[in-house]
Amino acid sequence: MSQPTSRRGGGGGETRDTDWDGVRLHVVSGKGGTGKTTVAAALALALAAGGRKVLLVEVEGRQGIAQAFDLPPLPYEERKIAVAPGGGDVYALAIDPEEAMLDYLEMFYGIRRVGKALTRIGVVDFATTIAPGLRDVLVTGKTSEAVRRRDRLGRRAYDAVVMDAPPTGRISRFLNVTQEVAGLARVGPIKNHADLVRGVLASPETAVHFVTLLEEMPVQETLDGVAELRETGLPVGGVFVNMVRPALLPARALKAAAKGRFDSAEIALGLKAAGLADATAGASAVAEALAAEVAEHALRAELEKRERAELEQAGTPRYDLPLLPDGADLAGLYELADALRAQGAA
């Protein structure tokens, strides 16, 4: 893990020895196929560990959270979906833009009943289609409301909120809500709402994280995403390197294999010494096949080493998450959550 950047404390929560003390909204983005939703779910579990209460929000309507936790499709309401290590609770919310529009009408105009009528004739869908920025304002607004919400005693409703956000290529535009609504309204409730949301998203209590693999395209998209966020004044968080494979050979052996210097005859002798093969042509074939696999593994290791060096340009904390042999099932989520906590991410 690279050296974490310092963060300002806040939020009224307890002091914890993590990289993100004071951060209450964790936005998780990443290129498609990198495991963005899985990492967001694991982060929510890690943040909730030890008796805290965390809300995990989905904004794309894919029901990815339900799939990650092996649950039926989630309704548009906050409900408990998991217990974290140490007794914490993870709640989930799958935001529906149409329902968020009705909430907005109720909050600012007190006309939810009229809004329901509008949905029946397709006006809401029409509005969010011709003004996609409005849709982003609605879903980010629902999330920021959960971040700000307090109970009757003035306590935070949630210790943290994790948003499973759109992919890297759209994240800057999605979060830059003030710019998105500039053409819709310069004054009035919509503008005020967008400014309120922007205030949350651009504050030190927010961190936008990126999920990547040690491959050229995901790494480049991550670097581009970090640069775009910084240009728009949005807070960059950390980089989660997902599906990391363990090194199977010492560094010297990997270097030799990558240069084609790993001798299959040496492997054949090793197989014979271990009693796994005899000195036949078949043993030589097995040795050659193993040598080819070693060379492929070595080349992969060299590629990952180069991509790690590229990620250093981001200047952000970095966390490694292991490749799960049995896939990202529920047990795997808890394993990833433990890895995040061990590295100080939560």
XYZ file of C-alpha atoms in Angstrom:
346
model
C 0.000 0.000 0.000
C 1.326 3.433 -0.831
C 1.543 6.149 1.795
C -1.979 7.481 2.468
C -2.741 11.137 2.124
C -3.829 12.835 5.315
C -7.541 13.482 5.781
C -9.263 15.974 8.023
C -11.304 14.394 10.791
C -14.983 15.166 11.233
C -18.465 13.760 11.129
C -18.780 13.408 14.882
C -17.837 9.718 14.778
C -15.334 7.825 16.867
C -11.612 8.122 16.138
C -10.245 5.119 14.281
C -6.797 4.301 12.923
C -7.671 4.197 9.234
C -6.673 6.084 6.104
C -10.128 7.656 5.836
C -10.969 9.002 9.270
C -13.513 11.791 8.836
C -14.745 10.498 5.465
C -18.442 9.669 5.537
C -19.236 9.223 1.828
C -17.173 6.686 -0.098
C -17.862 6.765 -3.836
C -16.565 3.654 -5.634
C -15.983 3.730 -9.396
C -13.994 1.607 -11.838
C -13.848 0.299 -15.369
C -16.401 -2.378 -16.208
C -15.160 -5.851 -15.318
C -12.850 -4.757 -12.503
C -15.222 -5.851 -9.723
C -16.445 -2.389 -8.739
C -19.645 -3.580 -7.063
C -17.849 -6.375 -5.217
C -15.290 -3.924 -3.815
C -18.023 -1.443 -2.814
C -19.839 -4.233 -0.946
C -16.641 -5.364 0.787
C -15.824 -1.772 1.747
C -19.280 -1.367 3.297
C -18.720 -4.499 5.391
C -15.272 -3.295 6.447
C -16.551 0.147 7.454
C -19.420 -1.364 9.458
C -17.194 -3.766 11.401
C -17.099 -3.189 15.131
C -20.654 -2.010 15.637
C -21.069 0.758 13.073
C -23.986 1.347 10.734
C -23.278 1.766 7.007
C -25.533 2.365 4.010
C -24.562 0.811 0.657
C -26.185 2.652 -2.261
C -26.656 1.498 -5.849
C -27.438 4.092 -8.524
C -27.439 2.228 -11.852
C -30.454 -0.053 -11.417
C -28.512 -3.268 -12.085
C -29.351 -4.904 -8.723
C -25.650 -5.610 -8.316
C -25.841 -5.321 -4.528
C -28.559 -7.960 -4.344
C -26.445 -10.295 -6.467
C -23.324 -9.680 -4.378
C -25.130 -10.563 -1.149
C -27.175 -13.376 -2.746
C -30.491 -11.605 -2.120
C -33.705 -11.090 -4.110
C -33.960 -7.767 -6.004
C -33.962 -4.830 -3.593
C -36.888 -2.392 -3.421
C -36.552 1.381 -3.270
C -36.119 1.522 0.485
C -33.310 1.271 2.991
C -33.136 -2.188 4.502
C -30.623 -4.215 6.469
C -28.834 -6.794 4.324
C -25.799 -7.988 6.316
C -24.090 -8.106 9.700
C -20.453 -7.072 9.690
C -17.700 -8.590 11.835
C -18.049 -7.345 15.403
C -21.783 -6.673 15.127
C -22.019 -3.766 12.695
C -24.930 -3.465 10.265
C -24.933 -2.915 6.515
C -28.064 -1.417 4.983
C -28.704 -1.140 1.257
C -30.632 1.196 -1.026
C -31.205 0.591 -4.732
C -32.121 4.049 -6.012
C -34.849 4.256 -8.627
C -34.669 7.602 -10.520
C -38.466 7.774 -10.881
C -39.020 7.297 -7.154
C -36.231 9.775 -6.449
C -38.111 12.296 -8.615
C -41.236 11.768 -6.511
C -39.206 12.295 -3.343
C -37.840 15.493 -4.866
C -41.324 16.785 -5.708
C -42.480 16.026 -2.191
C -39.430 17.603 -0.552
C -39.448 20.883 -2.480
C -43.004 21.273 -3.728
C -45.178 19.021 -1.553
C -46.837 17.505 -4.656
C -45.917 13.812 -4.563
C -49.490 12.870 -5.520
C -49.228 14.971 -8.668
C -45.830 13.394 -9.311
C -47.374 9.926 -9.303
C -49.841 11.071 -11.918
C -46.978 12.443 -13.992
C -45.202 9.086 -13.921
C -48.262 7.394 -15.389
C -48.142 9.560 -18.481
C -44.371 9.325 -18.807
C -43.522 12.933 -18.001
C -40.871 11.990 -15.434
C -39.146 9.630 -17.838
C -39.345 12.276 -20.557
C -37.807 14.907 -18.272
C -34.863 12.743 -17.233
C -34.304 11.674 -20.847
C -34.036 15.172 -22.293
C -32.094 16.359 -19.234
C -29.876 13.434 -18.128
C -28.107 15.757 -15.715
C -31.326 15.956 -13.734
C -31.286 12.175 -13.270
C -27.764 12.383 -11.834
C -28.798 15.189 -9.502
C -31.688 13.082 -8.225
C -29.644 9.951 -7.443
C -26.661 11.817 -5.998
C -29.097 13.978 -4.033
C -30.707 10.915 -2.461
C -27.269 9.681 -1.426
C -26.138 13.014 -0.008
C -29.376 13.232 1.981
C -28.479 9.943 3.671
C -25.034 11.338 4.488
C -26.532 14.474 6.106
C -29.474 12.793 7.870
C -29.684 12.820 11.666
C -32.048 11.167 14.115
C -34.192 12.915 16.732
C -31.250 13.081 19.115
C -29.071 14.773 16.528
C -26.933 11.710 15.836
C -25.894 10.698 12.341
C -28.274 8.156 10.830
C -25.276 6.331 9.292
C -21.621 6.268 10.282
C -20.729 6.025 6.595
C -22.348 5.743 3.172
C -20.802 3.772 0.299
C -22.003 4.497 -3.239
C -21.569 1.910 -5.996
C -21.163 4.602 -8.662
C -21.091 4.575 -12.488
C -17.941 3.422 -14.338
C -14.776 5.495 -14.527
C -15.554 6.981 -17.926
C -18.690 8.688 -16.564
C -17.826 9.343 -12.944
C -16.606 12.932 -13.264
C -19.702 14.067 -15.147
C -21.978 12.099 -12.813
C -20.573 13.768 -9.697
C -20.156 17.258 -11.140
C -23.824 18.055 -10.540
C -23.492 21.847 -10.506
C -22.234 21.837 -14.082
C -24.820 19.272 -15.146
C -27.785 21.423 -14.105
C -26.338 24.750 -15.250
C -28.439 24.635 -18.386
C -31.576 23.585 -16.524
C -31.869 26.228 -13.853
C -29.831 29.182 -12.666
C -32.032 29.895 -9.653
C -34.749 28.138 -7.676
C -35.115 24.761 -5.948
C -33.289 22.704 -8.596
C -30.245 24.980 -8.491
C -30.301 25.108 -4.687
C -30.605 21.337 -4.480
C -27.685 20.852 -6.867
C -25.538 23.256 -4.856
C -26.370 21.377 -1.659
C -25.406 18.065 -3.254
C -22.207 19.560 -4.635
C -21.347 20.802 -1.158
C -21.408 17.228 0.134
C -19.589 15.691 -2.823
C -16.775 18.252 -2.822
C -16.254 18.239 0.949
C -13.427 16.561 2.923
C -16.072 14.100 4.166
C -16.191 12.527 0.685
C -13.633 10.313 -1.063
C -13.945 8.965 -4.615
C -12.162 5.625 -4.932
C -11.207 3.713 -8.083
C -11.141 -0.052 -8.618
C -8.662 -1.408 -11.149
C -6.879 -4.522 -12.319
C -3.167 -4.655 -13.052
C -3.834 -4.386 -16.785
C -3.088 -1.564 -19.204
C -6.610 -0.321 -19.999
C -8.053 -0.323 -16.445
C -4.916 1.350 -15.101
C -5.002 4.055 -17.770
C -8.709 4.715 -17.140
C -7.958 4.991 -13.436
C -5.226 7.563 -14.027
C -7.508 9.509 -16.387
C -10.335 9.393 -13.831
C -8.094 10.678 -11.044
C -6.908 13.554 -13.255
C -10.482 14.511 -14.256
C -11.668 14.558 -10.654
C -8.807 16.791 -9.626
C -9.582 19.164 -12.495
C -13.196 19.483 -11.334
C -12.253 19.924 -7.679
C -13.699 16.640 -6.460
C -11.917 14.685 -3.693
C -9.840 11.740 -4.892
C -9.727 8.751 -2.549
C -7.723 5.564 -2.986
C -7.067 2.949 -5.654
C -8.210 -0.614 -5.004
C -6.188 -3.118 -7.010
C -8.531 -6.079 -7.364
C -7.927 -9.755 -8.205
C -4.234 -9.717 -7.263
C -2.525 -13.039 -7.900
C 0.183 -14.235 -5.502
C 3.759 -14.577 -6.757
C 4.454 -18.281 -7.295
C 8.228 -17.981 -7.752
C 11.060 -15.910 -6.250
C 11.820 -12.662 -8.061
C 15.067 -14.014 -9.556
C 13.335 -17.060 -11.025
C 10.537 -14.878 -12.449
C 13.048 -12.581 -14.098
C 14.897 -15.512 -15.668
C 11.661 -17.110 -16.891
C 10.449 -13.844 -18.427
C 13.671 -13.752 -20.486
C 13.244 -17.381 -21.590
C 16.047 -18.682 -19.396
C 13.989 -21.203 -17.451
C 15.246 -24.628 -18.582
C 12.643 -27.382 -19.020
C 15.409 -29.947 -18.508
C 15.905 -28.590 -15.008
C 12.185 -29.028 -14.351
C 12.380 -32.605 -15.665
C 15.207 -33.385 -13.242
C 13.176 -31.890 -10.411
C 10.165 -34.029 -11.327
C 12.337 -37.124 -11.416
C 13.970 -36.315 -8.073
C 10.551 -35.901 -6.521
C 9.424 -39.212 -7.917
C 6.738 -37.570 -10.053
C 8.082 -38.717 -13.420
C 10.646 -41.035 -14.907
C 13.249 -40.330 -17.558
C 10.918 -40.874 -20.499
C 9.767 -38.732 -23.387
C 6.528 -38.219 -21.490
C 8.396 -36.630 -18.597
C 10.102 -34.236 -21.003
C 6.739 -33.217 -22.456
C 5.376 -32.516 -18.988
C 8.467 -30.489 -18.147
C 8.162 -28.438 -21.344
C 4.494 -27.712 -20.630
C 5.346 -26.608 -17.088
C 8.168 -24.424 -18.384
C 5.736 -22.721 -20.779
C 3.336 -22.027 -17.919
C 6.171 -20.625 -15.816
C 7.178 -18.324 -18.677
C 3.565 -17.121 -19.074
C 3.289 -16.488 -15.329
C 6.577 -14.580 -15.389
C 5.461 -12.358 -18.259
C 2.218 -11.655 -16.429
C 4.189 -10.747 -13.301
C 6.379 -8.348 -15.308
C 3.274 -6.698 -16.792
C 1.713 -6.275 -13.348
C 4.950 -4.791 -12.038
C 4.923 -2.177 -14.826
C 1.264 -1.333 -14.184
C 1.968 -0.889 -10.478
C 4.653 1.609 -11.388
C 2.117 3.453 -13.569
C -0.346 3.634 -10.677
C 2.250 5.435 -8.597
C 1.531 8.483 -10.766
C -1.879 8.825 -9.122
C -0.286 9.702 -5.795
C -3.101 8.039 -3.849
C -3.286 5.295 -1.204
C -3.412 1.858 -2.819
C -4.902 -1.379 -1.518
C -4.440 -4.900 -2.849
C -7.368 -7.295 -2.885
C -6.682 -10.983 -3.592
C -8.096 -13.017 -6.444
C -10.773 -15.189 -4.845
C -10.338 -18.833 -5.932
C -14.033 -19.611 -5.420
C -15.321 -16.343 -6.894
C -16.885 -13.319 -5.217
C -19.526 -15.119 -3.166
C -20.724 -13.937 0.250
C -17.803 -15.585 2.045
C -15.489 -13.874 -0.409
C -16.946 -10.462 0.453
C -16.038 -10.983 4.109
C -12.541 -12.093 3.081
C -12.083 -8.903 1.048
C -13.455 -6.818 3.925
C -10.826 -8.338 6.231
C -8.120 -7.494 3.685
C -9.273 -3.873 3.534
C -9.274 -3.517 7.301
C -5.817 -5.087 7.550
C -4.474 -2.454 5.136
C -6.077 0.487 6.949
C -8.758 1.223 4.354
C -11.543 0.966 6.946
